[in-house]
Amino acid sequence: MGAASNAGSRLPFPVSAPRAHHFRQARSGSMTHRLRFAPSPTGYLHVGGARTALFNWLFAKHYGGQFLLRVEDTDKARSTAESTRAIFEGLEWLDLMWDEEVVYQGANLPRHQADARTLLDENKAYRCFCTQAELEEQRKLAEARGDAFRYDRRCDRLPREEVARRVASGAPFVVRFRMPDGETAWTDLVHGHIAFPNRDIGEGDFIILRSDGTPIYNLAVVSDDIAMRITLVMRGDDHISNTPKQILLYRALGAPLPEFAHLPMIHGMDGKKLSKRHGATAVGDYQHMGILPQAMLNFLALLGWSPGNDIEVMTVPQMIELFSSEGLSRKAAIFDTKKLEWMNGQHLAMTPAAELAPRVAPALIARGLTTETELESRAAWFHSLIDLLKVRSRTIDDIVHQAVPYFGEAVTYDADAVAKQWKDRSAVRELLVAVRETLASIPEWNMPSMEHALHALAQSRGVGNGKVFQPLRVALTGVSVSPGIFDVLLLLGRERSLHRIDAATAVLATNN
RNA sequence: GGCGGUAUCGUCUAGGGGACUAGGACGGGGCCCUCUCAAGGCCCAAACACGGGUUCGAAUCCCGUUACCGCUACCA
């Protein structure tokens, strides 16, 4: 439909009215939203993470508010500086920029400990001296009985003096949060009402502080989200079962509850969670494949969100305009690179050559085909080359590949093209000599002159245009696929075109 | 095992009780355009997981089953 043709301009449709279900409506009003993307730096920026970041960012842009970035580097064993940098680079490439200073969770250790201390002081948490070995034993026992393991609170029953004695003696302990009775529920922006009976939350009184004094994920997250005044926690739905624990922590800490939105996961083509096995899963992989960031964003946005009205190809401003938390889906999506490539082709076609040039040029230069100065001196020519190639490409790499014949003096003849189009070598040679003569004699090197001359030539020989154009195409480019023959002639220019035809006839003169 | 979540063409999805002969897109097949390749246009194949309800009427609401996914750590 009209999506592609309209994508570059204004929105060709009215934005549909909000749906009736109030739980799908984002909180509105004068308050300003604060959202965050909180990756742990244990690898590259994954497409799933990128999509989570995108939705957080879109929400902030559409509804108004801040998009923040927090690096969850509390897992010292797995966190690395390289990963942190890779995440920044991925986000920067996608242009998903954050509004405030990056927060490093590891730097907030004192506050995390203070929050645990508060909970301890208010008797909402207690010290547990059980060792991991003991706990493991209890788990095994529970499993043998066919029961779900739940911590039996034995340390919560320790007399005050005993706890004091053990602490004084330096016995290691963790801090456990005391799970209250009842039920914990919330209204999820994508799932609606979700409730957990408290007795089913995890293994009972969960640990919030390790024996080395560092916080467990759920405490660190809640402490930081409170400190950052986050109003909407939007993250993968693998966190649904963490949410009741976190809600309990907010309440215990006396902090206002944010809203929650749990996004569906992204799976590989086999329906399983995306992993290395599925090939490229890092956004950097796609950057290097020649995918445009706006196409990546567009594709990712459609995985788990739909603007309705059969709209698919959108610019970033259009995505912001159309974004709505009501269009979020609950179903896990499969990452299909075929559609990503198509999407990229759409974006390539609608992106001006001037904007594409800085992405194409480095690859051309790296291949030794040209230099920066040459490209700069022939900017208009370079742009028209890109315009001709972008519509027949799905990635930047495709453009680069197809651009090869337009640089340098010599052409490399593709064996298949030669075999097919230059089958009768002497006849083709004779034809090309005639073509050369015709082109050499046209008054001006422009489209109408060339068209007129070459059509006349074909007609006089009683053959179809293709019979002339295809052998010529091979002579000019070395391949049998290219933009229209007159565009090629124009791109190459009179001198180089004629030279290449001469070179081809010379080659054809030799037997093989 | 327990708890939670999800279920529409192969894939992304529209759908919110009657407008459904279930729409669009990718991919696949065909045709048109045409100097090749793209792009574009047209056409075809292709889905409501299953079983019960509720209702005059269910893809849509309820229950169950099944399947898949997630969580079930002193990981995040």
Coordinates of C-alpha atoms (C1' of nucleotides) in Angstrom, one line a residue:
Chain A
M1 CA 0.0 0.0 0.0
G2 CA 1.0 3.6 0.4
A3 CA 3.1 3.1 3.5
A4 CA 6.4 3.0 1.6
S5 CA 5.6 6.0 -0.6
N6 CA 4.3 8.0 2.2
A7 CA 6.9 7.1 4.7
G8 CA 9.2 9.9 3.9
S9 CA 6.6 12.6 4.2
R10 CA 3.7 13.3 6.6
L11 CA 1.4 10.8 8.2
P12 CA -1.3 9.8 5.7
F13 CA -3.8 8.9 8.4
P14 CA -5.3 10.0 11.6
V15 CA -3.9 8.5 14.7
S16 CA -6.5 6.1 16.0
A17 CA -8.4 6.8 19.2
P18 CA -7.3 5.3 22.4
R19 CA -8.9 2.0 23.3
A20 CA -11.3 1.5 26.1
H21 CA -9.2 -0.6 28.5
H22 CA -7.9 1.8 31.0
F23 CA -5.1 -0.5 32.1
R24 CA -3.4 -0.1 28.7
Q25 CA -3.4 3.7 29.1
A26 CA -0.2 5.2 30.2
R27 CA -0.4 7.4 33.3
S28 CA -0.9 10.9 32.0
G29 CA -1.3 14.3 33.4
S30 CA 1.2 16.9 34.4
M31 CA 3.7 14.6 35.9
T32 CA 6.7 13.9 33.8
H33 CA 7.7 10.4 33.1
R34 CA 11.1 9.0 34.0
L35 CA 12.2 5.7 32.4
R36 CA 15.4 3.9 32.3
F37 CA 17.2 1.3 30.3
A38 CA 19.3 -0.8 32.7
P39 CA 21.6 -3.3 31.0
S40 CA 24.2 -5.4 32.7
P41 CA 27.5 -5.0 30.9
T42 CA 28.2 -8.7 30.4
G43 CA 28.2 -8.7 26.6
Y44 CA 27.4 -6.7 23.6
L45 CA 24.2 -4.8 23.1
H46 CA 21.8 -7.5 22.2
V47 CA 18.8 -6.8 19.8
G48 CA 16.5 -7.6 22.7
G49 CA 18.2 -5.0 24.9
A50 CA 18.1 -2.6 22.0
R51 CA 14.4 -3.0 21.6
T52 CA 13.8 -2.5 25.3
A53 CA 15.9 0.6 25.2
L54 CA 13.9 1.8 22.1
F55 CA 10.5 1.3 23.7
N56 CA 11.7 3.2 26.8
W57 CA 13.1 5.9 24.7
L58 CA 9.9 6.1 22.5
F59 CA 7.7 6.3 25.5
A60 CA 9.7 9.2 27.0
K61 CA 9.7 11.0 23.6
H62 CA 6.1 10.4 22.9
Y63 CA 4.6 11.1 26.3
G64 CA 7.2 13.5 27.5
G65 CA 9.8 12.7 30.0
Q66 CA 13.3 11.5 30.6
F67 CA 15.1 8.4 29.3
L68 CA 17.9 7.4 31.6
L69 CA 20.7 4.9 31.4
R70 CA 21.9 2.8 34.3
V71 CA 24.7 0.3 34.0
E72 CA 24.0 -2.6 36.3
D73 CA 27.6 -3.6 37.0
T74 CA 27.1 -5.2 40.4
D75 CA 28.1 -8.6 39.1
K76 CA 31.8 -7.9 39.3
A77 CA 32.7 -11.3 37.9
R78 CA 30.9 -10.8 34.6
S79 CA 30.9 -7.1 34.1
T80 CA 33.5 -5.6 31.9
A81 CA 34.5 -2.2 30.7
E82 CA 34.5 -3.4 27.1
S83 CA 30.9 -4.5 27.4
T84 CA 30.0 -1.1 28.9
R85 CA 31.6 0.6 26.0
A86 CA 29.9 -1.7 23.5
I87 CA 26.5 -0.8 25.0
F88 CA 27.2 2.9 24.7
E89 CA 28.4 2.4 21.1
G90 CA 25.3 0.4 20.2
L91 CA 23.0 3.0 21.8
E92 CA 24.9 5.8 20.1
W93 CA 24.7 4.2 16.7
L94 CA 21.0 3.8 17.1
D95 CA 20.9 7.4 18.4
L96 CA 19.0 6.4 21.5
M97 CA 20.6 9.0 23.7
W98 CA 19.9 9.3 27.4
D99 CA 19.0 12.5 29.1
E100 CA 21.1 12.5 32.2
E101 CA 24.4 11.3 33.4
V102 CA 24.9 7.5 33.2
V103 CA 24.3 5.9 36.6
Y104 CA 26.6 3.0 37.6
Q105 CA 24.9 0.7 40.0
G106 CA 28.2 -0.3 41.5
A107 CA 28.7 3.2 42.7
N108 CA 25.6 3.1 44.8
L109 CA 26.7 0.3 47.1
P110 CA 26.6 2.5 50.2
R111 CA 22.9 3.4 49.6
H112 CA 22.0 -0.2 48.9
Q113 CA 23.6 -1.2 52.2
A114 CA 21.8 1.6 53.9
D115 CA 18.5 0.5 52.6
A116 CA 19.2 -3.0 53.8
R117 CA 20.1 -1.6 57.1
T118 CA 16.9 0.4 57.3
L119 CA 14.9 -2.8 56.6
L120 CA 16.9 -4.6 59.3
D121 CA 16.3 -1.8 61.8
E122 CA 12.6 -1.7 61.1
N123 CA 12.5 -5.4 61.5
K124 CA 11.3 -6.0 58.0
A125 CA 14.4 -8.0 57.3
Y126 CA 16.6 -10.3 59.4
R127 CA 20.0 -11.9 59.4
C128 CA 20.3 -15.4 58.2
F129 CA 23.3 -17.5 59.2
C130 CA 22.5 -20.6 57.1
T131 CA 25.3 -21.6 54.8
Q132 CA 24.9 -22.3 51.2
A133 CA 25.6 -25.9 51.8
E134 CA 22.9 -26.1 54.4
L135 CA 20.4 -24.4 52.1
E136 CA 21.4 -26.8 49.3
E137 CA 20.6 -29.7 51.7
Q138 CA 17.2 -28.3 52.4
R139 CA 16.5 -27.8 48.8
K140 CA 17.3 -31.4 48.1
L141 CA 15.1 -32.6 50.9
A142 CA 12.2 -30.5 49.6
E143 CA 12.8 -31.9 46.1
A144 CA 12.8 -35.4 47.4
R145 CA 9.4 -34.8 49.0
G146 CA 8.2 -33.4 45.8
D147 CA 7.7 -30.0 47.4
A148 CA 8.7 -26.5 46.2
F149 CA 11.5 -25.3 48.4
R150 CA 10.7 -22.4 50.7
Y151 CA 13.1 -21.1 53.3
D152 CA 11.8 -22.3 56.7
R153 CA 12.8 -19.1 58.5
R154 CA 14.8 -20.9 61.1
C155 CA 17.2 -17.9 61.5
D156 CA 14.2 -15.6 62.0
R157 CA 13.5 -17.6 65.1
L158 CA 16.9 -17.2 66.6
P159 CA 16.8 -15.3 70.0
R160 CA 18.0 -11.7 69.9
E161 CA 21.0 -12.6 72.1
E162 CA 22.0 -15.5 69.9
V163 CA 22.0 -13.2 66.8
A164 CA 24.0 -10.6 68.7
R165 CA 26.5 -13.3 69.8
R166 CA 27.0 -14.7 66.3
V167 CA 27.4 -11.2 64.8
A168 CA 29.9 -10.3 67.5
S169 CA 31.8 -13.5 66.8
G170 CA 32.1 -12.5 63.2
A171 CA 29.8 -15.3 61.8
P172 CA 28.9 -14.5 58.2
F173 CA 25.3 -13.8 57.5
V174 CA 23.0 -12.7 54.7
V175 CA 20.1 -10.4 55.1
R176 CA 16.7 -11.8 54.2
F177 CA 13.5 -9.8 53.6
R178 CA 10.6 -11.1 55.6
M179 CA 7.8 -12.0 53.2
P180 CA 4.5 -10.7 54.5
D181 CA 1.3 -12.7 54.1
G182 CA -1.3 -11.8 51.5
E183 CA -1.1 -11.1 47.8
T184 CA 1.0 -8.8 45.7
A185 CA -0.5 -7.5 42.5
W186 CA -0.1 -4.7 40.0
T187 CA -1.6 -3.4 36.8
D188 CA 0.9 -4.0 34.1
L189 CA 0.9 -1.6 31.2
V190 CA 1.1 -4.5 28.7
H191 CA -0.4 -7.4 30.6
G192 CA -3.1 -5.8 32.7
H193 CA -3.7 -7.2 36.2
I194 CA -1.1 -9.7 37.5
A195 CA -1.3 -11.1 41.0
F196 CA 1.0 -13.4 43.0
P197 CA 0.0 -15.0 46.3
N198 CA 2.9 -14.0 48.5
R199 CA 3.6 -17.6 49.5
D200 CA 4.3 -18.4 45.8
I201 CA 6.9 -15.6 45.4
G202 CA 10.3 -17.2 45.0
E203 CA 11.6 -19.3 47.8
G204 CA 10.0 -17.3 50.6
D205 CA 12.1 -14.8 52.5
F206 CA 14.5 -13.8 49.8
I207 CA 18.0 -12.6 50.3
I208 CA 18.6 -8.9 49.8
L209 CA 22.2 -8.6 51.0
R210 CA 24.9 -11.2 50.5
S211 CA 27.3 -12.3 53.2
D212 CA 30.0 -10.1 51.7
G213 CA 27.7 -7.1 52.2
T214 CA 26.8 -6.6 48.5
P215 CA 23.2 -6.3 47.4
I216 CA 21.2 -8.8 45.4
Y217 CA 19.7 -7.6 42.2
N218 CA 16.2 -7.0 43.4
L219 CA 17.4 -4.7 46.2
A220 CA 19.8 -2.8 44.0
V221 CA 17.2 -2.2 41.3
V222 CA 14.6 -1.0 43.7
S223 CA 17.0 1.2 45.6
D224 CA 18.3 2.8 42.4
D225 CA 14.9 3.2 40.8
I226 CA 13.7 5.0 43.9
A227 CA 16.7 7.2 43.9
M228 CA 16.4 7.9 40.2
R229 CA 12.7 8.7 40.7
I230 CA 11.7 6.2 38.0
T231 CA 8.0 6.4 37.2
L232 CA 7.7 3.6 34.7
V233 CA 9.8 0.4 34.8
M234 CA 9.7 -1.0 31.3
R235 CA 11.7 -4.2 30.8
G236 CA 11.6 -7.7 29.4
D237 CA 8.9 -10.0 30.7
D238 CA 11.5 -12.4 32.1
H239 CA 11.3 -9.9 35.0
I240 CA 7.6 -10.5 35.8
S241 CA 8.4 -12.9 38.6
N242 CA 10.9 -10.4 40.1
T243 CA 8.2 -7.7 40.2
P244 CA 6.3 -8.8 43.3
K245 CA 9.5 -9.0 45.2
Q246 CA 10.4 -5.5 44.1
I247 CA 6.9 -4.1 44.9
L248 CA 7.3 -5.5 48.4
L249 CA 10.6 -3.8 48.7
Y250 CA 9.2 -0.4 47.5
R251 CA 6.5 -0.7 50.2
A252 CA 8.9 -1.7 52.9
L253 CA 11.1 1.2 52.0
G254 CA 8.1 3.5 52.1
A255 CA 8.6 4.6 48.5
P256 CA 5.9 5.3 45.9
L257 CA 5.4 2.6 43.4
P258 CA 6.3 3.1 39.8
E259 CA 4.2 1.6 37.0
F260 CA 5.4 -1.5 35.3
A261 CA 5.4 -2.6 31.7
H262 CA 6.7 -6.0 30.8
L263 CA 7.7 -6.4 27.1
P264 CA 7.7 -9.8 25.4
M265 CA 11.0 -11.5 24.6
I266 CA 12.6 -11.8 21.2
H267 CA 13.3 -15.3 20.0
G268 CA 15.4 -16.9 17.2
M269 CA 13.8 -18.5 14.2
D270 CA 13.5 -21.8 16.1
G271 CA 11.3 -20.1 18.7
K272 CA 14.0 -20.4 21.4
K273 CA 15.6 -17.5 23.2
L274 CA 18.0 -15.6 21.1
S275 CA 21.6 -16.7 21.5
K276 CA 24.9 -17.0 19.6
R277 CA 23.6 -20.1 17.9
H278 CA 21.2 -17.8 16.0
G279 CA 24.0 -15.9 14.3
A280 CA 24.1 -12.2 14.6
T281 CA 22.3 -11.0 17.7
A282 CA 24.4 -8.0 18.6
V283 CA 23.3 -4.7 17.1
G284 CA 26.9 -4.1 16.2
D285 CA 26.7 -7.1 13.8
Y286 CA 24.0 -5.3 11.9
Q287 CA 25.8 -2.1 11.9
H288 CA 28.7 -3.9 10.2
M289 CA 26.4 -5.6 7.7
G290 CA 25.4 -2.2 6.4
I291 CA 22.1 -1.9 8.1
L292 CA 20.9 1.7 8.7
P293 CA 20.2 2.6 12.3
Q294 CA 16.8 4.0 11.4
A295 CA 15.9 0.7 9.7
M296 CA 17.0 -1.3 12.6
L297 CA 14.9 0.9 14.9
N298 CA 11.9 0.6 12.6
F299 CA 12.2 -3.2 12.5
L300 CA 12.7 -3.6 16.2
A301 CA 9.8 -1.3 16.9
L302 CA 7.5 -3.6 15.0
L303 CA 8.6 -6.6 17.0
G304 CA 6.2 -6.2 19.9
W305 CA 4.4 -3.1 18.9
S306 CA 2.1 -2.1 16.1
P307 CA 0.8 1.4 15.3
G308 CA -2.2 -0.1 13.6
N309 CA -3.6 1.1 10.2
D310 CA -1.2 -1.3 8.4
I311 CA 1.6 1.1 8.8
E312 CA 5.1 -0.5 8.7
V313 CA 7.8 1.7 7.2
M314 CA 8.3 4.7 9.5
T315 CA 10.9 7.3 10.1
V316 CA 12.1 7.9 13.7
P317 CA 9.9 11.0 14.1
Q318 CA 6.9 9.1 12.9
M319 CA 7.6 6.3 15.4
I320 CA 7.7 8.8 18.2
E321 CA 4.5 10.4 16.9
L322 CA 2.6 7.1 16.6
F323 CA 4.0 5.3 19.6
S324 CA 1.5 4.2 22.1
S325 CA 1.7 1.9 25.1
E326 CA -1.7 0.4 23.9
G327 CA -0.1 -1.0 20.8
L328 CA 2.4 -3.1 22.8
S329 CA 1.9 -6.8 22.3
R330 CA 2.2 -9.6 24.8
K331 CA 3.5 -12.3 22.6
A332 CA 7.2 -13.2 22.1
A333 CA 8.4 -12.3 18.6
I334 CA 10.8 -14.1 16.4
F335 CA 13.7 -12.2 14.9
D336 CA 13.4 -12.6 11.1
T337 CA 16.4 -11.1 9.4
K338 CA 14.7 -11.4 6.0
K339 CA 12.2 -8.7 6.9
L340 CA 15.0 -6.6 8.5
E341 CA 16.8 -6.6 5.1
W342 CA 13.6 -5.6 3.3
M343 CA 13.0 -2.9 5.8
N344 CA 16.6 -1.7 5.3
G345 CA 16.0 -1.6 1.5
Q346 CA 13.0 0.6 2.1
H347 CA 14.9 3.0 4.2
L348 CA 17.9 3.0 1.8
A349 CA 15.5 4.0 -1.0
M350 CA 14.0 6.9 0.9
T351 CA 17.2 8.2 2.4
P352 CA 18.9 11.0 0.5
A353 CA 22.2 10.1 -1.2
A354 CA 23.9 12.9 0.8
E355 CA 23.0 11.2 4.0
L356 CA 24.1 7.8 2.7
A357 CA 27.4 9.0 1.3
P358 CA 29.3 9.2 4.7
R359 CA 28.4 5.5 5.3
V360 CA 29.3 4.3 1.8
A361 CA 32.5 6.3 1.3
P362 CA 34.6 4.7 4.1
A363 CA 33.9 1.2 2.7
L364 CA 34.8 2.3 -0.8
I365 CA 38.0 3.8 0.5
A366 CA 38.8 0.8 2.6
R367 CA 38.5 -1.3 -0.5
G368 CA 41.1 0.9 -2.2
L369 CA 38.6 1.9 -4.9
T370 CA 38.9 5.6 -4.4
T371 CA 40.1 8.3 -2.1
E372 CA 38.4 10.8 0.1
T373 CA 39.6 13.6 -2.0
E374 CA 38.3 12.1 -5.2
L375 CA 34.9 11.6 -3.7
E376 CA 34.9 15.1 -2.4
S377 CA 35.8 16.6 -5.7
R378 CA 33.0 14.6 -7.5
A379 CA 30.4 14.8 -4.8
A380 CA 27.5 15.3 -7.2
W381 CA 28.6 12.4 -9.3
F382 CA 29.0 10.2 -6.2
H383 CA 25.5 11.1 -5.0
S384 CA 24.0 10.2 -8.3
L385 CA 25.8 6.9 -8.2
I386 CA 24.4 6.2 -4.8
D387 CA 20.9 7.2 -5.9
L388 CA 21.1 4.8 -8.8
L389 CA 22.4 1.9 -6.6
K390 CA 20.4 2.4 -3.4
V391 CA 17.1 1.4 -4.9
R392 CA 18.6 -1.9 -6.0
S393 CA 20.3 -2.6 -2.6
R394 CA 19.2 -4.0 0.7
T395 CA 22.3 -3.0 2.7
I396 CA 25.1 -0.5 2.5
D397 CA 27.3 -3.4 1.5
D398 CA 25.2 -4.1 -1.5
I399 CA 25.7 -0.5 -2.6
V400 CA 29.5 -0.8 -2.1
H401 CA 29.6 -4.0 -4.0
Q402 CA 27.6 -2.7 -6.9
A403 CA 29.7 0.5 -7.0
V404 CA 32.9 -1.2 -7.9
P405 CA 32.7 -1.0 -11.7
Y406 CA 32.3 2.8 -11.5
F407 CA 35.8 3.3 -10.1
G408 CA 39.2 2.8 -11.6
E409 CA 40.1 2.3 -15.3
A410 CA 40.0 -1.4 -15.8
V411 CA 36.9 -3.7 -15.5
T412 CA 36.9 -7.2 -14.2
Y413 CA 34.9 -9.4 -16.4
D414 CA 32.5 -11.7 -14.7
A415 CA 32.9 -15.2 -16.1
D416 CA 29.2 -15.9 -16.2
A417 CA 28.4 -12.6 -17.7
V418 CA 30.9 -13.1 -20.4
A419 CA 29.8 -16.7 -21.1
K420 CA 26.2 -15.5 -21.4
Q421 CA 26.4 -12.2 -23.2
W422 CA 29.6 -12.6 -25.2
K423 CA 28.8 -16.0 -26.5
D424 CA 29.6 -15.3 -30.1
R425 CA 32.8 -13.4 -29.6
S426 CA 33.4 -12.1 -33.1
A427 CA 29.8 -11.0 -33.6
V428 CA 29.9 -9.2 -30.3
R429 CA 33.2 -7.6 -31.2
E430 CA 31.8 -6.4 -34.4
L431 CA 28.7 -5.1 -32.6
L432 CA 30.7 -3.2 -30.0
V433 CA 32.8 -1.6 -32.7
A434 CA 29.6 -0.3 -34.2
V435 CA 28.3 0.8 -30.8
R436 CA 31.6 2.6 -30.2
E437 CA 31.4 4.4 -33.5
T438 CA 27.8 5.4 -32.9
L439 CA 28.5 6.7 -29.4
A440 CA 31.6 8.5 -30.4
S441 CA 29.7 10.4 -33.0
I442 CA 26.8 11.7 -30.9
P443 CA 26.7 15.5 -30.6
E444 CA 26.3 15.6 -26.8
W445 CA 26.9 13.0 -24.1
N446 CA 23.4 13.1 -22.7
M447 CA 20.5 10.7 -22.2
P448 CA 18.4 11.8 -25.3
S449 CA 21.3 11.6 -27.7
M450 CA 22.5 8.2 -26.5
E451 CA 19.0 6.8 -26.4
H452 CA 18.3 8.0 -29.9
A453 CA 21.5 6.8 -31.3
L454 CA 21.5 3.4 -29.7
H455 CA 17.9 2.7 -30.4
A456 CA 18.5 3.6 -34.0
L457 CA 21.5 1.2 -34.1
A458 CA 19.5 -1.7 -32.8
Q459 CA 16.7 -1.0 -35.2
S460 CA 19.0 -0.8 -38.2
R461 CA 20.4 -4.1 -37.2
G462 CA 17.0 -5.5 -36.8
V463 CA 17.6 -6.7 -33.2
G464 CA 15.9 -5.8 -29.9
N465 CA 17.5 -3.3 -27.6
G466 CA 18.6 -6.0 -25.2
K467 CA 20.8 -7.6 -27.9
V468 CA 22.8 -4.5 -28.0
F469 CA 22.5 -3.3 -24.4
Q470 CA 23.5 -6.5 -22.7
P471 CA 26.9 -7.1 -24.4
L472 CA 27.5 -3.4 -24.0
R473 CA 26.7 -3.6 -20.3
V474 CA 29.3 -6.3 -19.9
A475 CA 31.9 -4.2 -21.8
L476 CA 31.2 -1.2 -19.5
T477 CA 30.8 -2.9 -16.1
G478 CA 32.1 -6.4 -16.5
V479 CA 28.8 -7.7 -15.2
S480 CA 25.3 -8.3 -16.5
V481 CA 23.4 -6.5 -13.8
S482 CA 23.5 -2.7 -13.4
P483 CA 21.4 0.4 -13.5
G484 CA 19.9 1.3 -16.9
I485 CA 22.5 1.3 -19.6
F486 CA 22.2 5.1 -20.3
D487 CA 22.7 5.8 -16.6
V488 CA 25.8 3.7 -16.7
L489 CA 27.1 5.6 -19.8
L490 CA 26.4 8.9 -18.1
L491 CA 28.1 7.8 -14.8
L492 CA 31.2 6.6 -16.6
G493 CA 31.4 9.6 -18.9
R494 CA 32.3 9.7 -22.6
E495 CA 36.0 9.1 -22.3
R496 CA 35.9 6.2 -19.9
S497 CA 32.9 4.6 -21.7
L498 CA 34.7 4.6 -25.0
H499 CA 37.8 3.3 -23.4
R500 CA 36.1 0.4 -21.9
I501 CA 34.4 -0.5 -25.1
D502 CA 37.8 -0.4 -26.8
A503 CA 39.2 -2.6 -24.1
A504 CA 36.4 -5.0 -24.6
T505 CA 36.9 -5.3 -28.3
A506 CA 40.5 -5.8 -27.7
V507 CA 39.8 -8.7 -25.4
L508 CA 37.3 -10.1 -27.8
A509 CA 39.9 -10.0 -30.6
T510 CA 41.9 -12.6 -28.8
N511 CA 40.6 -16.1 -28.8
N512 CA 39.8 -16.7 -25.1
Chain B
rG1 C1' 7.7 -30.2 40.1
rG2 C1' 5.8 -25.1 41.8
rC3 C1' 4.5 -20.2 40.2
rG4 C1' 3.8 -16.8 36.3
rG5 C1' 3.2 -15.5 31.2
rU6 C1' 1.7 -16.4 26.0
rA7 C1' -1.3 -18.6 22.0
rU8 C1' -4.3 -15.5 14.4
rC9 C1' -0.9 -17.6 7.7
rG10 C1' 6.3 -20.3 7.8
rU11 C1' 7.5 -15.0 10.1
rC12 C1' 5.9 -9.8 12.0
rU13 C1' 1.0 -8.4 12.9
rA14 C1' -4.5 -6.0 12.3
rG15 C1' -8.6 -7.6 15.2
rG16 C1' -11.5 -5.4 21.6
rG17 C1' -19.2 -9.7 20.5
rG18 C1' -22.3 -8.9 14.4
rA19 C1' -18.6 -4.5 9.6
rC20 C1' -14.7 -11.7 8.8
rU21 C1' -15.5 -14.8 2.7
rA22 C1' -10.2 -13.1 9.1
rG23 C1' -7.0 -7.6 6.6
rG24 C1' -1.8 -5.8 5.8
rA25 C1' 3.5 -6.8 5.5
rC26 C1' 8.0 -10.1 4.9
rG27 C1' 9.2 -14.6 2.6
rG28 C1' 7.3 -18.1 -1.6
rG29 C1' 4.7 -18.7 -6.5
rG30 C1' 2.8 -16.2 -11.0
rC31 C1' 1.8 -12.0 -14.2
rC32 C1' 2.7 -6.8 -15.8
rC33 C1' 6.4 -3.1 -16.6
rU34 C1' 11.3 -3.7 -19.0
rC35 C1' 18.0 -3.2 -21.9
rU36 C1' 19.7 -6.5 -17.1
rC37 C1' 18.9 -6.2 -11.8
rA38 C1' 16.1 -3.8 -8.4
rA39 C1' 12.0 -0.7 -7.4
rG40 C1' 6.8 -0.4 -8.5
rG41 C1' 1.8 -2.5 -9.9
rC42 C1' -1.6 -6.8 -10.1
rC43 C1' -2.8 -11.9 -8.7
rC44 C1' -2.2 -16.8 -6.0
rA45 C1' -1.2 -20.3 -1.9
rA46 C1' -1.0 -19.7 3.4
rA47 C1' -3.7 -18.8 10.1
rC48 C1' -7.9 -18.0 14.6
rA49 C1' -3.9 -24.5 19.1
rC50 C1' -7.8 -28.0 21.1
rG51 C1' -12.4 -28.9 24.0
rG52 C1' -16.3 -27.1 26.6
rG53 C1' -19.3 -23.0 28.0
rU54 C1' -21.8 -17.7 28.0
rU55 C1' -24.6 -15.4 23.9
rC56 C1' -29.6 -14.8 19.0
rG57 C1' -24.3 -14.4 17.5
rA58 C1' -17.4 -15.8 19.7
rA59 C1' -10.9 -15.0 16.5
rU60 C1' -12.8 -11.6 20.3
rC61 C1' -15.6 -13.1 27.0
rC62 C1' -15.2 -17.4 30.8
rC63 C1' -13.3 -22.3 32.2
rG64 C1' -10.3 -26.5 31.1
rU65 C1' -6.5 -29.1 28.2
rU66 C1' -2.2 -28.8 25.3
rA67 C1' 2.1 -26.5 23.6
rC68 C1' 5.8 -22.9 24.1
rC69 C1' 8.5 -19.3 27.0
rG70 C1' 10.2 -17.2 31.7
rC71 C1' 11.3 -17.4 36.9
rU72 C1' 12.2 -20.9 40.6
rA73 C1' 20.7 -18.7 42.9
rC74 C1' 24.5 -15.3 48.4
rC75 C1' 23.2 -14.0 38.6
rA76 C1' 21.3 -9.8 36.5

